[in-house]
Amino acid sequence: MSINDIRIETERLILRPPAADDFGAYAANMADHEAARFIGGQQTRPVAWRGFLSLSGAWLIQGFSMFSVIEKATGRWIGRLGPWHPEGWPGTEVGWALSREAWGKGYAYEGTVAAIDWAFEHLAWNDIIHSINTDNLPSKALAKRLGSTFLRHSPLPEPYQDVTVEIWGQTREQWLQRK
C-alpha cells in the first residue's frame, strides 16, 4: 500500500497523509497563539513550513506520521492528529492538534479513536502515549475519555528539552478491552 492510498473515514472526518494544499491552513493554525500554545508555540510561516515538512517527511521515512484532518462537511483542513515518534520522543505517541474553529465539536475524540485503531493495527505498537502540557486541561480530559491514564512526567527531546510534559497512555490490551 502506498502512502497516497492511506485514508481513514469516520462519521465526520477524513484522515489522510498531509498534502501540499494543506500548508496554508497548517501555517494559519501555527500562527494562532492560542491554538499553538501547547504544540511548540506560535510560529512564523517559514518555521511552520519546516514543521509541516517534518510531519510529511516522517510518512516517507517512517511510514507513518500525523494525519491531516479534513472536515467532511466542508472539505477544510482542521488540524492534525495521529501517530508520532521522532528520535528521542518519550514513547509511541498518538497526539492531536486542531484549529480553534474545530474545538468543542468532538472531532479530536472521533479522529483520535480512529488513529489509535490504525496505529495498533498497522504499526503493531504495544502501547501509545499522549505527551500533554501540565496546563492543557482539555487534552488531559480527552486522554481520560480515550481511556488513558497519567503515567509519568518526562522532558521532551531537543529543541524542547526544557519542557517537561505529562505522559498519559495505555497498552494495546487496555485499548482493546474498552471497545
PDB file of C-alpha atoms in Angstrom:
ATOM      1  CA  MET A   1       0.000   0.000   0.000  1.00  0.00           C
ATOM      2  CA  SER A   2       1.328   3.404  -0.965  1.00  0.00           C
ATOM      3  CA  ILE A   3       1.173   6.377   1.381  1.00  0.00           C
ATOM      4  CA  ASN A   4      -1.243   8.009  -1.067  1.00  0.00           C
ATOM      5  CA  ASP A   5      -3.681   5.121  -0.530  1.00  0.00           C
ATOM      6  CA  ILE A   6      -3.926   5.671   3.231  1.00  0.00           C
ATOM      7  CA  ARG A   7      -7.272   7.221   4.106  1.00  0.00           C
ATOM      8  CA  ILE A   8      -9.414   6.763   7.182  1.00  0.00           C
ATOM      9  CA  GLU A   9     -13.007   7.951   7.222  1.00  0.00           C
ATOM     10  CA  THR A  10     -15.055   8.499  10.332  1.00  0.00           C
ATOM     11  CA  GLU A  11     -18.583   9.820  10.525  1.00  0.00           C
ATOM     12  CA  ARG A  12     -17.483  13.451  10.106  1.00  0.00           C
ATOM     13  CA  LEU A  13     -13.784  13.346   9.244  1.00  0.00           C
ATOM     14  CA  ILE A  14     -11.260  12.191   6.692  1.00  0.00           C
ATOM     15  CA  LEU A  15      -7.767  11.379   7.970  1.00  0.00           C
ATOM     16  CA  ARG A  16      -5.039  11.203   5.343  1.00  0.00           C
ATOM     17  CA  PRO A  17      -1.335  11.986   4.960  1.00  0.00           C
ATOM     18  CA  PRO A  18      -0.621  15.694   4.505  1.00  0.00           C
ATOM     19  CA  ALA A  19      -0.831  17.229   1.034  1.00  0.00           C
ATOM     20  CA  ALA A  20       0.863  20.387  -0.216  1.00  0.00           C
ATOM     21  CA  ASP A  21      -2.509  22.180  -0.301  1.00  0.00           C
ATOM     22  CA  ASP A  22      -2.829  21.695   3.472  1.00  0.00           C
ATOM     23  CA  PHE A  23       0.056  24.018   4.259  1.00  0.00           C
ATOM     24  CA  GLY A  24      -1.861  27.323   4.230  1.00  0.00           C
ATOM     25  CA  ALA A  25      -4.295  26.124   6.906  1.00  0.00           C
ATOM     26  CA  TYR A  26      -1.459  24.450   8.836  1.00  0.00           C
ATOM     27  CA  ALA A  27       0.543  27.707   8.848  1.00  0.00           C
ATOM     28  CA  ALA A  28      -2.516  29.699   9.944  1.00  0.00           C
ATOM     29  CA  ASN A  29      -3.056  27.257  12.815  1.00  0.00           C
ATOM     30  CA  MET A  30       0.572  27.568  13.916  1.00  0.00           C
ATOM     31  CA  ALA A  31       0.310  31.389  13.705  1.00  0.00           C
ATOM     32  CA  ASP A  32      -2.651  31.319  16.126  1.00  0.00           C
ATOM     33  CA  HIS A  33      -1.171  31.901  19.578  1.00  0.00           C
ATOM     34  CA  GLU A  34      -3.919  30.023  21.406  1.00  0.00           C
ATOM     35  CA  ALA A  35      -4.054  27.051  19.017  1.00  0.00           C
ATOM     36  CA  ALA A  36      -0.248  26.672  19.002  1.00  0.00           C
ATOM     37  CA  ARG A  37       0.208  27.300  22.730  1.00  0.00           C
ATOM     38  CA  PHE A  38       0.781  23.665  23.712  1.00  0.00           C
ATOM     39  CA  ILE A  39       2.363  22.381  20.492  1.00  0.00           C
ATOM     40  CA  GLY A  40       5.606  24.327  20.374  1.00  0.00           C
ATOM     41  CA  GLY A  41       4.193  27.850  20.413  1.00  0.00           C
ATOM     42  CA  GLN A  42       3.215  30.371  17.801  1.00  0.00           C
ATOM     43  CA  GLN A  43       5.297  30.140  14.615  1.00  0.00           C
ATOM     44  CA  THR A  44       6.020  32.283  11.609  1.00  0.00           C
ATOM     45  CA  ARG A  45       5.171  30.841   8.213  1.00  0.00           C
ATOM     46  CA  PRO A  46       8.804  29.799   7.420  1.00  0.00           C
ATOM     47  CA  VAL A  47       9.129  27.988  10.763  1.00  0.00           C
ATOM     48  CA  ALA A  48       5.719  26.351  10.255  1.00  0.00           C
ATOM     49  CA  TRP A  49       6.914  25.197   6.818  1.00  0.00           C
ATOM     50  CA  ARG A  50       9.776  23.259   8.397  1.00  0.00           C
ATOM     51  CA  GLY A  51       7.385  21.639  10.906  1.00  0.00           C
ATOM     52  CA  PHE A  52       4.953  20.756   8.130  1.00  0.00           C
ATOM     53  CA  LEU A  53       7.764  19.121   6.176  1.00  0.00           C
ATOM     54  CA  SER A  54       8.820  17.161   9.271  1.00  0.00           C
ATOM     55  CA  LEU A  55       5.330  15.677   9.531  1.00  0.00           C
ATOM     56  CA  SER A  56       5.201  14.982   5.797  1.00  0.00           C
ATOM     57  CA  GLY A  57       8.723  13.564   5.661  1.00  0.00           C
ATOM     58  CA  ALA A  58       8.031  11.186   8.545  1.00  0.00           C
ATOM     59  CA  TRP A  59       5.477   9.479   6.288  1.00  0.00           C
ATOM     60  CA  LEU A  60       8.220   8.771   3.753  1.00  0.00           C
ATOM     61  CA  ILE A  61      10.927   7.734   6.207  1.00  0.00           C
ATOM     62  CA  GLN A  62       8.933   6.008   8.966  1.00  0.00           C
ATOM     63  CA  GLY A  63       5.806   5.029   7.058  1.00  0.00           C
ATOM     64  CA  PHE A  64       3.583   6.952   9.484  1.00  0.00           C
ATOM     65  CA  SER A  65       3.044  10.379  10.953  1.00  0.00           C
ATOM     66  CA  MET A  66       0.184  12.596  11.940  1.00  0.00           C
ATOM     67  CA  PHE A  67      -2.731  12.673   9.547  1.00  0.00           C
ATOM     68  CA  SER A  68      -4.237  15.810   8.112  1.00  0.00           C
ATOM     69  CA  VAL A  69      -7.770  16.078   9.485  1.00  0.00           C
ATOM     70  CA  ILE A  70     -10.325  17.115   6.898  1.00  0.00           C
ATOM     71  CA  GLU A  71     -13.868  18.051   7.878  1.00  0.00           C
ATOM     72  CA  LYS A  72     -16.143  16.091   5.525  1.00  0.00           C
ATOM     73  CA  ALA A  73     -18.942  18.662   5.508  1.00  0.00           C
ATOM     74  CA  THR A  74     -16.700  21.484   4.274  1.00  0.00           C
ATOM     75  CA  GLY A  75     -13.554  19.832   2.885  1.00  0.00           C
ATOM     76  CA  ARG A  76     -11.493  22.119   5.137  1.00  0.00           C
ATOM     77  CA  TRP A  77      -8.216  21.146   6.804  1.00  0.00           C
ATOM     78  CA  ILE A  78      -8.957  21.477  10.536  1.00  0.00           C
ATOM     79  CA  GLY A  79      -5.868  20.015  12.164  1.00  0.00           C
ATOM     80  CA  ARG A  80      -3.538  17.120  12.517  1.00  0.00           C
ATOM     81  CA  LEU A  81      -3.591  14.031  14.672  1.00  0.00           C
ATOM     82  CA  GLY A  82      -2.205  10.548  14.787  1.00  0.00           C
ATOM     83  CA  PRO A  83       0.977   8.597  15.355  1.00  0.00           C
ATOM     84  CA  TRP A  84       4.170  10.474  16.133  1.00  0.00           C
ATOM     85  CA  HIS A  85       7.538   9.082  17.176  1.00  0.00           C
ATOM     86  CA  PRO A  86      10.559  11.226  16.249  1.00  0.00           C
ATOM     87  CA  GLU A  87      14.047  10.475  17.519  1.00  0.00           C
ATOM     88  CA  GLY A  88      14.254  10.825  21.307  1.00  0.00           C
ATOM     89  CA  TRP A  89      10.483  11.060  21.824  1.00  0.00           C
ATOM     90  CA  PRO A  90       9.254   9.669  25.185  1.00  0.00           C
ATOM     91  CA  GLY A  91       7.173   6.915  23.540  1.00  0.00           C
ATOM     92  CA  THR A  92       4.963   5.908  20.653  1.00  0.00           C
ATOM     93  CA  GLU A  93       2.519   8.786  20.638  1.00  0.00           C
ATOM     94  CA  VAL A  94      -0.897   9.349  19.158  1.00  0.00           C
ATOM     95  CA  GLY A  95      -1.403  13.073  19.518  1.00  0.00           C
ATOM     96  CA  TRP A  96      -3.764  15.771  18.311  1.00  0.00           C
ATOM     97  CA  ALA A  97      -3.756  19.469  17.449  1.00  0.00           C
ATOM     98  CA  LEU A  98      -6.833  21.029  15.906  1.00  0.00           C
ATOM     99  CA  SER A  99      -7.516  24.532  14.689  1.00  0.00           C
ATOM    100  CA  ARG A 100      -9.507  26.659  17.072  1.00  0.00           C
ATOM    101  CA  GLU A 101     -12.679  26.639  14.963  1.00  0.00           C
ATOM    102  CA  ALA A 102     -12.752  22.839  15.317  1.00  0.00           C
ATOM    103  CA  TRP A 103     -12.580  22.860  19.125  1.00  0.00           C
ATOM    104  CA  GLY A 104     -15.542  21.677  21.172  1.00  0.00           C
ATOM    105  CA  LYS A 105     -17.137  19.568  18.412  1.00  0.00           C
ATOM    106  CA  GLY A 106     -15.813  16.146  19.421  1.00  0.00           C
ATOM    107  CA  TYR A 107     -13.525  15.989  16.380  1.00  0.00           C
ATOM    108  CA  ALA A 108     -10.367  15.318  18.418  1.00  0.00           C
ATOM    109  CA  TYR A 109     -12.001  12.319  20.092  1.00  0.00           C
ATOM    110  CA  GLU A 110     -13.520  10.983  16.867  1.00  0.00           C
ATOM    111  CA  GLY A 111     -10.292  11.271  14.906  1.00  0.00           C
ATOM    112  CA  THR A 112      -8.005  10.069  17.679  1.00  0.00           C
ATOM    113  CA  VAL A 113     -10.042   6.898  18.229  1.00  0.00           C
ATOM    114  CA  ALA A 114      -9.594   6.092  14.526  1.00  0.00           C
ATOM    115  CA  ALA A 115      -5.879   6.961  14.651  1.00  0.00           C
ATOM    116  CA  ILE A 116      -5.276   4.760  17.715  1.00  0.00           C
ATOM    117  CA  ASP A 117      -7.059   1.873  15.995  1.00  0.00           C
ATOM    118  CA  TRP A 118      -4.879   2.444  12.920  1.00  0.00           C
ATOM    119  CA  ALA A 119      -1.640   2.644  14.942  1.00  0.00           C
ATOM    120  CA  PHE A 120      -2.318  -0.589  16.794  1.00  0.00           C
ATOM    121  CA  GLU A 121      -3.429  -2.400  13.630  1.00  0.00           C
ATOM    122  CA  HIS A 122      -0.898  -1.099  11.088  1.00  0.00           C
ATOM    123  CA  LEU A 123       2.130  -0.220  13.202  1.00  0.00           C
ATOM    124  CA  ALA A 124       1.839  -3.129  15.665  1.00  0.00           C
ATOM    125  CA  TRP A 125       2.571  -0.824  18.581  1.00  0.00           C
ATOM    126  CA  ASN A 126       2.158  -2.368  22.028  1.00  0.00           C
ATOM    127  CA  ASP A 127       1.244   0.912  23.711  1.00  0.00           C
ATOM    128  CA  ILE A 128       0.513   4.539  22.979  1.00  0.00           C
ATOM    129  CA  ILE A 129       1.206   7.737  24.849  1.00  0.00           C
ATOM    130  CA  HIS A 130      -0.017  11.307  24.731  1.00  0.00           C
ATOM    131  CA  SER A 131       2.513  13.960  25.773  1.00  0.00           C
ATOM    132  CA  ILE A 132       0.467  16.738  27.353  1.00  0.00           C
ATOM    133  CA  ASN A 133       1.470  20.085  28.835  1.00  0.00           C
ATOM    134  CA  THR A 134       0.506  20.217  32.509  1.00  0.00           C
ATOM    135  CA  ASP A 135      -1.700  23.284  31.885  1.00  0.00           C
ATOM    136  CA  ASN A 136      -3.557  21.732  28.932  1.00  0.00           C
ATOM    137  CA  LEU A 137      -6.729  20.685  30.749  1.00  0.00           C
ATOM    138  CA  PRO A 138      -8.800  19.962  27.586  1.00  0.00           C
ATOM    139  CA  SER A 139      -6.168  17.493  26.316  1.00  0.00           C
ATOM    140  CA  LYS A 140      -5.972  15.776  29.700  1.00  0.00           C
ATOM    141  CA  ALA A 141      -9.764  15.421  29.643  1.00  0.00           C
ATOM    142  CA  LEU A 142      -9.563  13.930  26.140  1.00  0.00           C
ATOM    143  CA  ALA A 143      -6.844  11.492  27.239  1.00  0.00           C
ATOM    144  CA  LYS A 144      -9.084  10.336  30.094  1.00  0.00           C
ATOM    145  CA  ARG A 145     -12.046   9.968  27.722  1.00  0.00           C
ATOM    146  CA  LEU A 146      -9.857   7.805  25.484  1.00  0.00           C
ATOM    147  CA  GLY A 147      -9.127   5.563  28.471  1.00  0.00           C
ATOM    148  CA  SER A 148      -5.558   6.714  29.003  1.00  0.00           C
ATOM    149  CA  THR A 149      -4.125   7.362  32.456  1.00  0.00           C
ATOM    150  CA  PHE A 150      -1.326   9.550  33.756  1.00  0.00           C
ATOM    151  CA  LEU A 151       1.919   7.551  33.664  1.00  0.00           C
ATOM    152  CA  ARG A 152       4.776   9.942  34.481  1.00  0.00           C
ATOM    153  CA  HIS A 153       6.430  13.284  33.813  1.00  0.00           C
ATOM    154  CA  SER A 154       9.039  13.424  31.046  1.00  0.00           C
ATOM    155  CA  PRO A 155      11.212  16.039  29.359  1.00  0.00           C
ATOM    156  CA  LEU A 156      10.876  16.378  25.603  1.00  0.00           C
ATOM    157  CA  PRO A 157      13.876  15.991  23.279  1.00  0.00           C
ATOM    158  CA  GLU A 158      15.742  18.920  21.737  1.00  0.00           C
ATOM    159  CA  PRO A 159      14.891  21.647  20.935  1.00  0.00           C
ATOM    160  CA  TYR A 160      12.240  21.414  23.676  1.00  0.00           C
ATOM    161  CA  GLN A 161      14.482  19.818  26.321  1.00  0.00           C
ATOM    162  CA  ASP A 162      13.471  22.461  28.869  1.00  0.00           C
ATOM    163  CA  VAL A 163       9.810  21.444  28.598  1.00  0.00           C
ATOM    164  CA  THR A 164       8.533  18.708  30.903  1.00  0.00           C
ATOM    165  CA  VAL A 165       5.200  17.186  29.951  1.00  0.00           C
ATOM    166  CA  GLU A 166       2.791  14.739  31.470  1.00  0.00           C
ATOM    167  CA  ILE A 167       2.813  11.359  29.759  1.00  0.00           C
ATOM    168  CA  TRP A 168      -0.602   9.735  29.541  1.00  0.00           C
ATOM    169  CA  GLY A 169      -1.152   6.403  27.877  1.00  0.00           C
ATOM    170  CA  GLN A 170      -2.385   2.859  27.692  1.00  0.00           C
ATOM    171  CA  THR A 171      -1.458  -0.524  26.305  1.00  0.00           C
ATOM    172  CA  ARG A 172      -2.939  -2.216  23.270  1.00  0.00           C
ATOM    173  CA  GLU A 173      -4.708  -4.652  25.615  1.00  0.00           C
ATOM    174  CA  GLN A 174      -6.289  -1.826  27.612  1.00  0.00           C
ATOM    175  CA  TRP A 175      -7.462  -0.170  24.382  1.00  0.00           C
ATOM    176  CA  LEU A 176      -8.982  -3.380  23.037  1.00  0.00           C
ATOM    177  CA  GLN A 177     -10.715  -4.148  26.346  1.00  0.00           C
ATOM    178  CA  ARG A 178     -12.555  -0.822  26.381  1.00  0.00           C
ATOM    179  CA  LYS A 179     -14.010  -1.300  22.904  1.00  0.00           C
TER     180      LYS A 179
END
